[in-house]
XYZ file of C-alpha atoms in Angstrom:
578
model
C 0.000 0.000 0.000
C 3.009 2.199 -0.429
C 3.965 4.537 -3.266
C 1.790 5.283 -6.251
C 3.236 4.642 -9.690
C 2.574 7.224 -12.388
C 1.557 6.157 -15.875
C 1.755 8.786 -18.637
C -1.786 10.066 -19.101
C -1.819 9.634 -22.874
C -0.699 6.005 -22.714
C -3.136 5.266 -19.891
C -6.133 6.591 -21.835
C -5.031 4.868 -25.022
C -4.946 1.513 -23.233
C -8.285 2.138 -21.550
C -9.872 3.244 -24.816
C -8.827 -0.055 -26.389
C -10.339 -1.925 -23.465
C -13.689 -0.169 -23.769
C -13.915 -0.329 -27.530
C -12.869 -3.949 -28.052
C -13.310 -5.682 -24.711
C -9.583 -6.405 -24.312
C -8.756 -6.550 -20.616
C -5.513 -5.195 -19.236
C -3.093 -7.817 -17.965
C -2.522 -8.161 -14.184
C 0.870 -6.502 -14.674
C -0.800 -3.503 -16.305
C -3.411 -3.455 -13.549
C -0.824 -3.104 -10.786
C 1.085 -0.332 -12.588
C -1.871 1.777 -13.732
C -2.964 2.906 -10.270
C -2.833 6.644 -10.900
C -5.530 8.151 -13.107
C -6.401 11.629 -14.338
C -10.133 12.210 -14.906
C -11.117 15.303 -16.895
C -14.862 15.933 -16.580
C -16.177 18.179 -19.327
C -19.030 18.736 -21.763
C -18.833 16.409 -24.747
C -21.092 16.262 -27.813
C -22.359 12.793 -28.726
C -25.140 11.461 -30.942
C -27.621 8.710 -30.091
C -30.992 7.935 -31.699
C -30.273 10.471 -34.484
C -30.063 13.164 -31.804
C -26.960 15.141 -30.856
C -26.662 16.575 -27.384
C -24.009 17.684 -24.916
C -23.290 15.394 -21.981
C -20.860 15.402 -19.106
C -18.201 12.760 -19.742
C -14.822 11.726 -18.348
C -11.949 12.123 -20.811
C -14.495 12.330 -23.632
C -15.645 8.730 -23.046
C -19.156 7.390 -22.461
C -19.049 5.136 -20.507
C -15.917 6.460 -18.836
C -12.531 4.740 -18.460
C -12.087 1.492 -16.561
C -10.017 1.515 -13.369
C -7.825 -1.544 -12.770
C -6.551 -2.596 -9.350
C -5.599 -5.612 -7.280
C -7.056 -6.701 -3.982
C -5.323 -4.486 -1.395
C -4.158 -1.742 -3.779
C -4.446 1.994 -3.312
C -5.573 3.919 -6.400
C -5.270 7.681 -6.797
C -7.662 9.548 -9.124
C -7.095 13.214 -9.898
C -10.445 14.747 -10.878
C -10.455 17.990 -12.876
C -13.895 19.565 -13.124
C -13.850 21.273 -16.514
C -17.641 21.221 -16.728
C -20.162 23.906 -15.887
C -21.619 22.477 -12.662
C -20.635 21.057 -9.288
C -19.826 17.340 -9.216
C -18.513 14.511 -7.031
C -17.441 10.910 -7.735
C -18.196 7.757 -5.719
C -16.333 4.421 -5.801
C -19.309 2.105 -5.569
C -18.692 -0.993 -3.464
C -15.270 0.077 -2.175
C -15.437 -0.018 1.625
C -12.760 2.696 2.016
C -11.733 1.508 5.521
C -11.442 4.458 7.947
C -11.465 6.708 4.879
C -14.930 8.265 4.403
C -13.342 11.521 3.174
C -12.944 10.067 -0.314
C -16.249 8.164 -0.551
C -17.854 10.901 -2.636
C -21.596 11.489 -2.078
C -22.362 15.187 -2.374
C -23.100 16.947 0.943
C -22.763 13.639 2.820
C -18.994 13.102 2.910
C -17.795 16.104 0.938
C -18.719 19.403 -0.593
C -18.794 19.188 -4.401
C -15.908 19.926 -6.747
C -16.759 23.285 -8.259
C -16.274 24.143 -11.969
C -12.636 24.925 -12.645
C -11.454 23.148 -9.485
C -9.812 19.785 -8.983
C -9.748 17.190 -6.203
C -7.682 14.042 -5.705
C -9.409 10.896 -4.428
C -7.478 8.156 -2.631
C -9.272 4.818 -3.056
C -8.294 2.073 -0.611
C -9.156 -1.462 -1.716
C -9.274 -3.931 1.172
C -11.228 -7.180 0.746
C -12.989 -6.450 -2.553
C -12.227 -8.729 -5.505
C -14.206 -8.823 -8.731
C -16.254 -6.091 -10.405
C -17.200 -2.751 -8.890
C -17.800 0.603 -10.544
C -17.441 4.335 -10.123
C -19.989 7.033 -10.837
C -20.932 10.638 -10.195
C -22.771 11.108 -6.902
C -24.279 14.519 -7.550
C -27.676 15.279 -9.074
C -28.382 12.972 -12.069
C -24.806 13.185 -13.381
C -24.164 9.456 -13.161
C -26.381 8.956 -16.218
C -23.234 9.596 -18.279
C -20.412 9.911 -15.704
C -19.631 6.310 -14.791
C -17.272 3.436 -15.531
C -16.102 -0.004 -14.409
C -13.661 -0.940 -11.650
C -11.887 -4.278 -12.159
C -10.244 -5.692 -9.022
C -7.952 -8.650 -9.736
C -6.682 -11.061 -7.042
C -3.527 -10.190 -5.141
C -0.287 -11.028 -6.884
C 0.399 -14.719 -6.288
C -3.318 -15.477 -5.806
C -5.731 -16.774 -8.428
C -9.403 -16.788 -9.319
C -11.351 -19.643 -7.667
C -12.165 -20.818 -11.198
C -10.329 -21.203 -14.486
C -8.881 -17.905 -15.673
C -10.915 -16.568 -18.634
C -9.380 -15.815 -22.004
C -10.635 -12.205 -21.839
C -12.678 -10.022 -19.477
C -15.197 -7.575 -20.898
C -17.084 -4.839 -18.994
C -20.765 -4.817 -19.962
C -22.320 -1.617 -18.607
C -26.101 -1.369 -18.758
C -27.610 2.098 -18.693
C -30.169 4.484 -20.154
C -30.291 7.303 -22.650
C -32.460 10.409 -22.630
C -32.634 12.686 -25.652
C -33.091 15.614 -23.274
C -30.479 16.917 -20.866
C -30.697 14.878 -17.622
C -30.140 18.095 -15.674
C -33.404 19.388 -17.175
C -35.144 16.211 -15.962
C -33.929 16.861 -12.434
C -34.813 20.550 -12.467
C -38.326 19.782 -13.714
C -38.998 17.222 -10.972
C -37.630 19.604 -8.328
C -39.745 22.456 -9.647
C -43.007 20.615 -10.187
C -42.858 17.678 -7.793
C -43.740 15.368 -10.697
C -42.174 12.038 -11.635
C -39.132 11.868 -13.917
C -39.788 11.271 -17.612
C -38.815 7.770 -18.724
C -35.654 7.207 -20.755
C -35.776 7.025 -24.554
C -33.701 3.846 -24.701
C -31.798 1.361 -22.600
C -28.123 0.968 -23.487
C -25.264 -1.546 -23.440
C -21.857 0.112 -23.127
C -23.453 3.442 -23.985
C -25.215 2.219 -27.139
C -28.907 1.343 -27.635
C -28.115 -1.199 -30.362
C -29.109 -1.735 -33.963
C -32.837 -2.133 -33.284
C -32.930 1.667 -32.891
C -32.645 4.317 -35.616
C -29.172 5.713 -36.428
C -27.625 3.129 -34.074
C -26.308 0.262 -36.226
C -22.760 1.553 -36.657
C -22.253 2.265 -32.970
C -23.632 -1.036 -31.666
C -21.189 -2.666 -29.234
C -19.579 -5.833 -30.649
C -17.868 -8.520 -28.605
C -15.519 -10.615 -30.751
C -14.944 -14.212 -29.617
C -13.204 -17.385 -30.762
C -14.685 -20.847 -30.578
C -13.712 -22.767 -27.446
C -12.500 -19.745 -25.512
C -13.919 -18.632 -22.156
C -14.930 -15.023 -21.476
C -15.744 -13.142 -18.285
C -18.581 -10.642 -18.595
C -18.297 -7.992 -15.881
C -21.899 -6.777 -15.912
C -22.821 -3.481 -14.237
C -26.238 -1.860 -13.974
C -25.424 1.862 -14.084
C -29.008 2.880 -14.804
C -30.823 5.634 -12.931
C -34.281 4.078 -13.064
C -34.406 0.509 -14.390
C -33.739 -2.969 -13.085
C -32.728 -5.193 -16.004
C -32.918 -8.698 -17.393
C -29.804 -9.541 -19.441
C -28.905 -12.561 -21.577
C -26.912 -13.726 -24.588
C -28.619 -15.699 -27.371
C -27.386 -19.270 -27.777
C -25.181 -19.121 -24.681
C -25.700 -19.809 -21.000
C -24.089 -17.662 -18.326
C -22.341 -19.112 -15.282
C -22.609 -16.509 -12.534
C -19.552 -16.548 -10.252
C -19.587 -13.190 -8.451
C -21.581 -10.170 -7.403
C -20.647 -6.774 -5.966
C -16.937 -7.589 -5.754
C -17.376 -10.968 -3.985
C -17.389 -14.573 -5.186
C -20.468 -16.771 -5.427
C -21.122 -20.483 -5.680
C -21.282 -20.847 -9.492
C -24.705 -21.379 -11.036
C -25.745 -21.384 -14.688
C -28.701 -19.501 -16.151
C -30.087 -18.265 -19.463
C -30.479 -14.733 -18.122
C -29.767 -12.630 -15.055
C -31.682 -9.914 -13.200
C -29.521 -7.015 -12.077
C -30.595 -3.902 -10.156
C -29.127 -0.399 -10.445
C -25.904 -0.351 -8.435
C -25.313 -4.095 -8.638
C -22.586 -5.936 -10.524
C -22.503 -9.559 -11.674
C -19.561 -11.600 -12.950
C -20.666 -14.215 -15.485
C -18.571 -16.708 -17.452
C -19.534 -17.355 -21.059
C -18.062 -20.243 -23.067
C -17.961 -19.595 -26.820
C -19.157 -23.086 -27.713
C -21.519 -22.561 -30.649
C -20.783 -24.378 -33.924
C -18.569 -22.395 -36.292
C -19.007 -24.587 -39.387
C -22.029 -25.529 -41.448
C -25.334 -23.712 -41.054
C -24.823 -22.372 -37.532
C -25.147 -18.642 -36.953
C -21.940 -16.726 -36.155
C -23.623 -13.703 -34.537
C -25.762 -13.570 -31.405
C -27.522 -10.711 -29.704
C -26.758 -9.702 -26.146
C -29.894 -8.011 -24.891
C -31.010 -5.983 -21.861
C -34.677 -5.393 -21.103
C -36.287 -3.460 -18.245
C -37.728 -5.450 -15.323
C -40.767 -3.544 -14.017
C -42.503 -4.244 -10.693
C -44.934 -1.316 -10.557
C -47.003 -1.536 -13.706
C -48.933 1.600 -12.770
C -45.852 3.660 -13.576
C -44.808 4.493 -17.105
C -41.589 2.620 -17.957
C -39.019 2.293 -20.713
C -39.839 -1.120 -22.179
C -37.236 -0.929 -24.942
C -34.602 -3.631 -25.418
C -30.956 -2.670 -25.836
C -28.725 -4.943 -27.895
C -25.077 -5.669 -28.520
C -23.615 -8.371 -30.754
C -21.434 -11.357 -29.883
C -19.617 -12.398 -33.049
C -17.375 -15.415 -33.757
C -14.282 -14.286 -35.627
C -13.375 -17.836 -36.718
C -16.682 -18.573 -38.462
C -18.176 -17.498 -41.797
C -20.216 -14.315 -41.388
C -23.934 -15.035 -41.134
C -26.149 -13.654 -43.865
C -29.193 -13.254 -41.622
C -29.782 -11.253 -38.462
C -28.250 -12.376 -35.152
C -30.171 -14.837 -33.014
C -32.132 -13.204 -30.180
C -32.099 -14.385 -26.531
C -35.183 -15.573 -24.696
C -35.496 -12.963 -21.954
C -38.192 -13.041 -19.254
C -41.219 -10.815 -19.731
C -40.889 -7.238 -18.506
C -43.031 -8.006 -15.412
C -41.804 -11.543 -14.644
C -41.363 -11.317 -10.869
C -41.115 -15.113 -10.589
C -38.066 -15.176 -12.875
C -36.367 -12.349 -10.957
C -37.112 -14.004 -7.604
C -35.821 -17.387 -8.755
C -32.622 -15.808 -10.023
C -31.931 -13.822 -6.853
C -32.526 -16.918 -4.690
C -29.505 -18.582 -6.322
C -27.023 -15.956 -5.066
C -24.943 -17.695 -2.380
C -21.434 -16.963 -1.135
C -18.655 -19.277 -2.305
C -17.370 -20.235 1.209
C -13.888 -21.697 0.847
C -10.732 -21.540 2.948
C -9.466 -18.700 0.745
C -12.864 -16.963 0.679
C -14.586 -17.586 4.026
C -17.766 -15.998 5.335
C -18.224 -14.378 8.725
C -21.971 -14.063 9.205
C -22.712 -12.476 12.589
C -24.801 -14.886 14.632
C -25.654 -12.373 17.356
C -27.315 -9.028 16.589
C -26.770 -5.995 18.835
C -29.184 -3.609 17.171
C -32.313 -4.460 15.180
C -33.814 -1.968 12.716
C -37.034 -2.267 10.734
C -36.898 0.325 7.948
C -39.990 0.953 5.850
C -39.468 2.128 2.272
C -42.099 4.389 0.740
C -42.895 6.794 -2.045
C -44.945 9.531 -0.399
C -46.233 13.057 -0.802
C -45.221 16.461 0.492
C -47.681 19.365 0.391
C -47.315 21.845 -2.440
C -45.701 25.052 -1.197
C -47.206 28.506 -1.325
C -47.082 30.120 -4.771
C -46.099 26.769 -6.323
C -47.827 24.741 -8.997
C -47.244 21.055 -8.296
C -47.845 18.180 -10.700
C -47.714 15.235 -8.314
C -50.808 13.287 -7.195
C -53.690 15.522 -6.100
C -51.620 18.608 -6.851
C -48.913 17.793 -4.293
C -45.220 16.908 -4.572
C -43.840 13.388 -4.887
C -41.454 12.492 -2.081
C -39.862 9.350 -0.627
C -38.887 8.202 2.830
C -37.330 5.650 5.149
C -39.364 5.141 8.336
C -41.458 8.120 7.222
C -38.451 10.469 7.309
C -37.800 12.130 3.948
C -34.081 12.915 4.042
C -33.220 16.558 3.475
C -29.736 17.077 2.093
C -27.898 19.730 4.132
C -25.855 22.575 2.677
C -22.777 21.506 4.665
C -21.618 17.915 4.362
C -22.519 15.607 7.254
C -18.986 14.230 7.611
C -17.449 17.655 8.202
C -20.238 18.519 10.647
C -19.648 15.295 12.597
C -15.861 15.579 12.547
C -15.947 19.236 13.665
C -18.796 18.790 16.183
C -20.826 21.332 14.203
C -24.368 21.875 15.475
C -27.560 22.195 13.483
C -26.584 20.193 10.390
C -28.242 16.874 11.298
C -30.145 15.175 14.118
C -28.858 11.827 15.478
C -32.339 10.389 15.966
C -33.169 8.311 12.890
C -35.728 5.822 14.258
C -35.166 2.066 14.497
C -38.755 1.392 13.452
C -41.570 3.179 11.593
C -43.733 5.635 13.559
C -46.831 3.474 13.145
C -47.591 -0.048 11.962
C -50.185 -1.079 9.404
C -50.460 -3.652 6.648
C -47.377 -2.276 4.901
C -47.989 -3.990 1.585
C -51.347 -2.261 1.107
C -51.798 1.251 -0.195
C -52.995 4.083 2.038
C -55.554 6.789 1.281
C -53.830 9.769 -0.310
C -54.511 11.956 2.720
C -52.452 9.496 4.815
C -49.582 9.276 2.313
C -47.680 12.358 3.467
C -44.206 12.214 4.994
C -42.038 14.651 6.959
C -38.692 16.055 5.808
C -35.666 15.950 8.096
C -31.908 15.337 8.184
C -31.907 12.417 10.588
C -28.950 10.033 10.901
C -28.329 6.763 12.755
C -25.358 6.714 15.166
C -23.864 3.351 16.189
C -20.958 2.330 18.388
C -17.888 0.821 16.768
C -18.204 -2.959 16.391
C -21.993 -3.062 16.743
C -23.666 -5.832 14.755
C -26.618 -4.250 12.969
C -29.522 -6.043 11.324
C -31.646 -3.934 9.001
C -34.908 -5.352 7.677
C -36.024 -3.293 4.699
C -39.814 -3.439 4.354
C -41.386 -2.270 1.102
C -44.707 -0.496 1.398
C -47.580 0.068 -0.988
C -48.263 3.644 0.089
C -48.184 5.035 -3.467
C -47.621 1.660 -5.107
C -45.322 -1.214 -4.108
C -42.194 -1.893 -6.152
C -38.669 -3.296 -5.903
C -36.054 -0.974 -4.390
C -32.269 -1.439 -4.783
C -30.906 -0.325 -1.391
C -27.193 0.538 -1.274
C -25.004 1.051 1.799
C -21.711 2.943 1.492
C -18.673 1.857 3.512
C -19.785 -1.737 3.978
C -20.732 -4.927 2.299
C -23.439 -6.850 4.131
C -24.832 -10.359 4.272
C -28.312 -10.661 2.756
C -29.586 -13.200 5.280
C -33.254 -13.255 4.337
C -35.886 -12.197 1.824
C -39.598 -12.687 1.519
C -42.945 -11.323 0.388
C -45.578 -9.710 2.573
C -45.043 -8.090 5.955
C -41.932 -9.101 7.883
C -42.818 -11.246 10.906
C -40.115 -10.885 13.562
C -41.380 -14.019 15.344
C -41.342 -16.355 12.357
C -39.236 -14.999 9.484
C -35.784 -15.100 11.161
C -36.149 -18.897 11.290
C -35.908 -18.873 7.485
C -32.625 -16.908 7.407
C -29.597 -18.262 5.593
C -26.689 -17.890 8.033
C -24.485 -20.437 6.229
C -23.696 -18.959 2.807
C -25.730 -15.769 2.242
C -24.513 -13.443 -0.545
C -22.206 -10.615 0.529
C -23.367 -7.531 -1.345
C -23.442 -3.748 -1.173
C -26.773 -3.324 -2.996
C -29.818 -5.483 -2.270
C -32.994 -5.575 -4.327
C -35.839 -5.378 -1.817
C -38.757 -7.282 -3.386
C -42.026 -5.606 -4.269
C -44.473 -5.794 -1.332
C -41.844 -7.750 0.555
C -38.741 -7.470 2.715
C -35.007 -8.137 2.770
C -32.839 -8.574 5.868
C -29.165 -7.607 5.934
C -26.482 -7.895 8.620
C -23.162 -6.100 8.966
C -20.612 -5.388 11.655
C -20.079 -1.633 12.110
C -16.284 -1.845 12.115
C -15.645 0.979 9.633
C -15.658 4.301 11.494
C -17.001 7.282 9.615
C -20.071 8.703 7.909
C -21.762 6.372 5.407
C -24.746 7.043 3.132
C -27.592 4.527 2.741
C -30.079 5.108 -0.068
C -32.197 3.677 -2.842
C -30.262 3.424 -6.118
C -33.201 4.664 -8.164
C -31.901 8.204 -8.425
C -35.278 9.951 -8.348
C -36.016 8.180 -5.035
C -32.675 9.383 -3.657
C -33.491 12.957 -4.679
C -36.949 12.611 -3.109
C -35.519 11.515 0.254
C -35.287 7.691 0.377
C -31.994 7.974 2.259
C -30.325 8.137 5.638
C -26.786 8.178 7.035
C -24.970 5.791 9.372
C -22.387 7.431 11.625
C -20.067 4.770 13.043
C -18.120 6.027 16.036
C -14.392 5.510 16.476
C -13.148 2.434 18.278
C -10.559 2.498 21.059
C -7.417 1.576 19.094
C -5.730 3.693 16.374
C -6.598 1.160 13.642
C -10.279 1.457 14.637
C -10.434 5.232 14.207
C -11.279 7.439 11.267
C -8.374 8.981 9.369
C -7.795 12.737 9.867
C -9.495 15.233 7.586
C -7.370 15.830 4.462
C -6.467 19.517 4.010
C -7.518 19.381 0.344
C -11.249 18.780 0.923
C -13.468 21.067 -1.207
C -15.339 23.803 0.608
C -19.097 24.289 0.381
């Protein structure tokens, strides 16, 4: 974890551009050397769906460059904000032990990087191994400001499976023809829902089923008999996704930077914020009448059919380079229907930790603090002299335990570290203010929530169990809940109202998946456990960005422990000012 090697910026971006364009992964030797990156965030003109617009992008790339590291590395990223708005970056799934200063969420752990300014992030990798990702954590900027993080095993260690021939990031996302900043400003101004995207995307491209999109469609070139690792990331703001590859089965071996017991499926379901590692064997016939091209496809998974949704299907093409080119169109995968909850539930149930000597689990058997956290989309009353376009002329909002998080104007971490008063209240409740049949809807006049900047404070080393309970207040739906600073064991899931007397008996305490983002099922619940051994200030929120903006968030403050290695690092002098 010592010195940081410097790679010439031009060479670094050339290598990364090759990786993104052709799916050629950097070697482990390259990964260990390229641990110093320069990110230039600026307006860039690009065209999709016959429509040119200006987006924020890193180094002119959409998606942005891939970061390579090894388990235990330290990576330094110099961020130069050459755009026209404030911005921050978050290293999604990196625990950043004792290092919340560089975690990135705007007004939670830092003030934003202002236009014309720069800030250097220090990213500490500890136990993570697999696929993670980075993205903007300000406004709706992550729609175009995001990229993959590939974490290889430590030098001298190996994958717990046969090393693939190549590793290819597959980043699922969305495209709007309008400026995403305009989407955000409209929803803030009117209290209405966010307009749906115009297309889903794979590696920034909607695919050749869309107009003006054939030439840009992402192509993955393979050879017969070779094995490929797909590092799949859902970077979308609004959509859970089904993903599959025609003619090929996927063996899922990892999620959220941790290994899984391998299982083989035709398609996966992946929520915003999540990553999946899947092995694909190029085993289709390359002689005779067999096709040489196969569609990869991503389709929205929708759990609230009362909401308008983007039901388009993004495509990319897997093509055999050692086979005659097919005359006809590529084969198309058999994806589940857009509302197939049974398929999504069956897939998620197969996620189980690997559990080997090299990759053990440490599921806490005893819980110190139990939390039941209700998730809801709610209403706030329309303000004076406002015209609101939410239900019954009010504003859409969101909450956890009926608290709609209000983002402060000074970041919470600085306020905590400096003992600053008036920025937050340390009284986030352990349970909802009242109990009802959570999975039912409520009358609109009972659907209102209350704004507040409430955080949860826990002692160092506390074992916390959080049961996320979806509600049907303005319509039940899945929610991808993400916790910064920790991975957690997903020990239980179910439909209906959580029963604290009966449901814990169904928990998996043997090999539960170790994730940083859990998809809480529609009209159901998910139980997670983690040990609060990472001192600092850590954001917890829904990874549907409109829900985050509406207040479906809170903050965990983990106090310092007694020994120096259990205490938060000092405040860096370079932190941006609000």
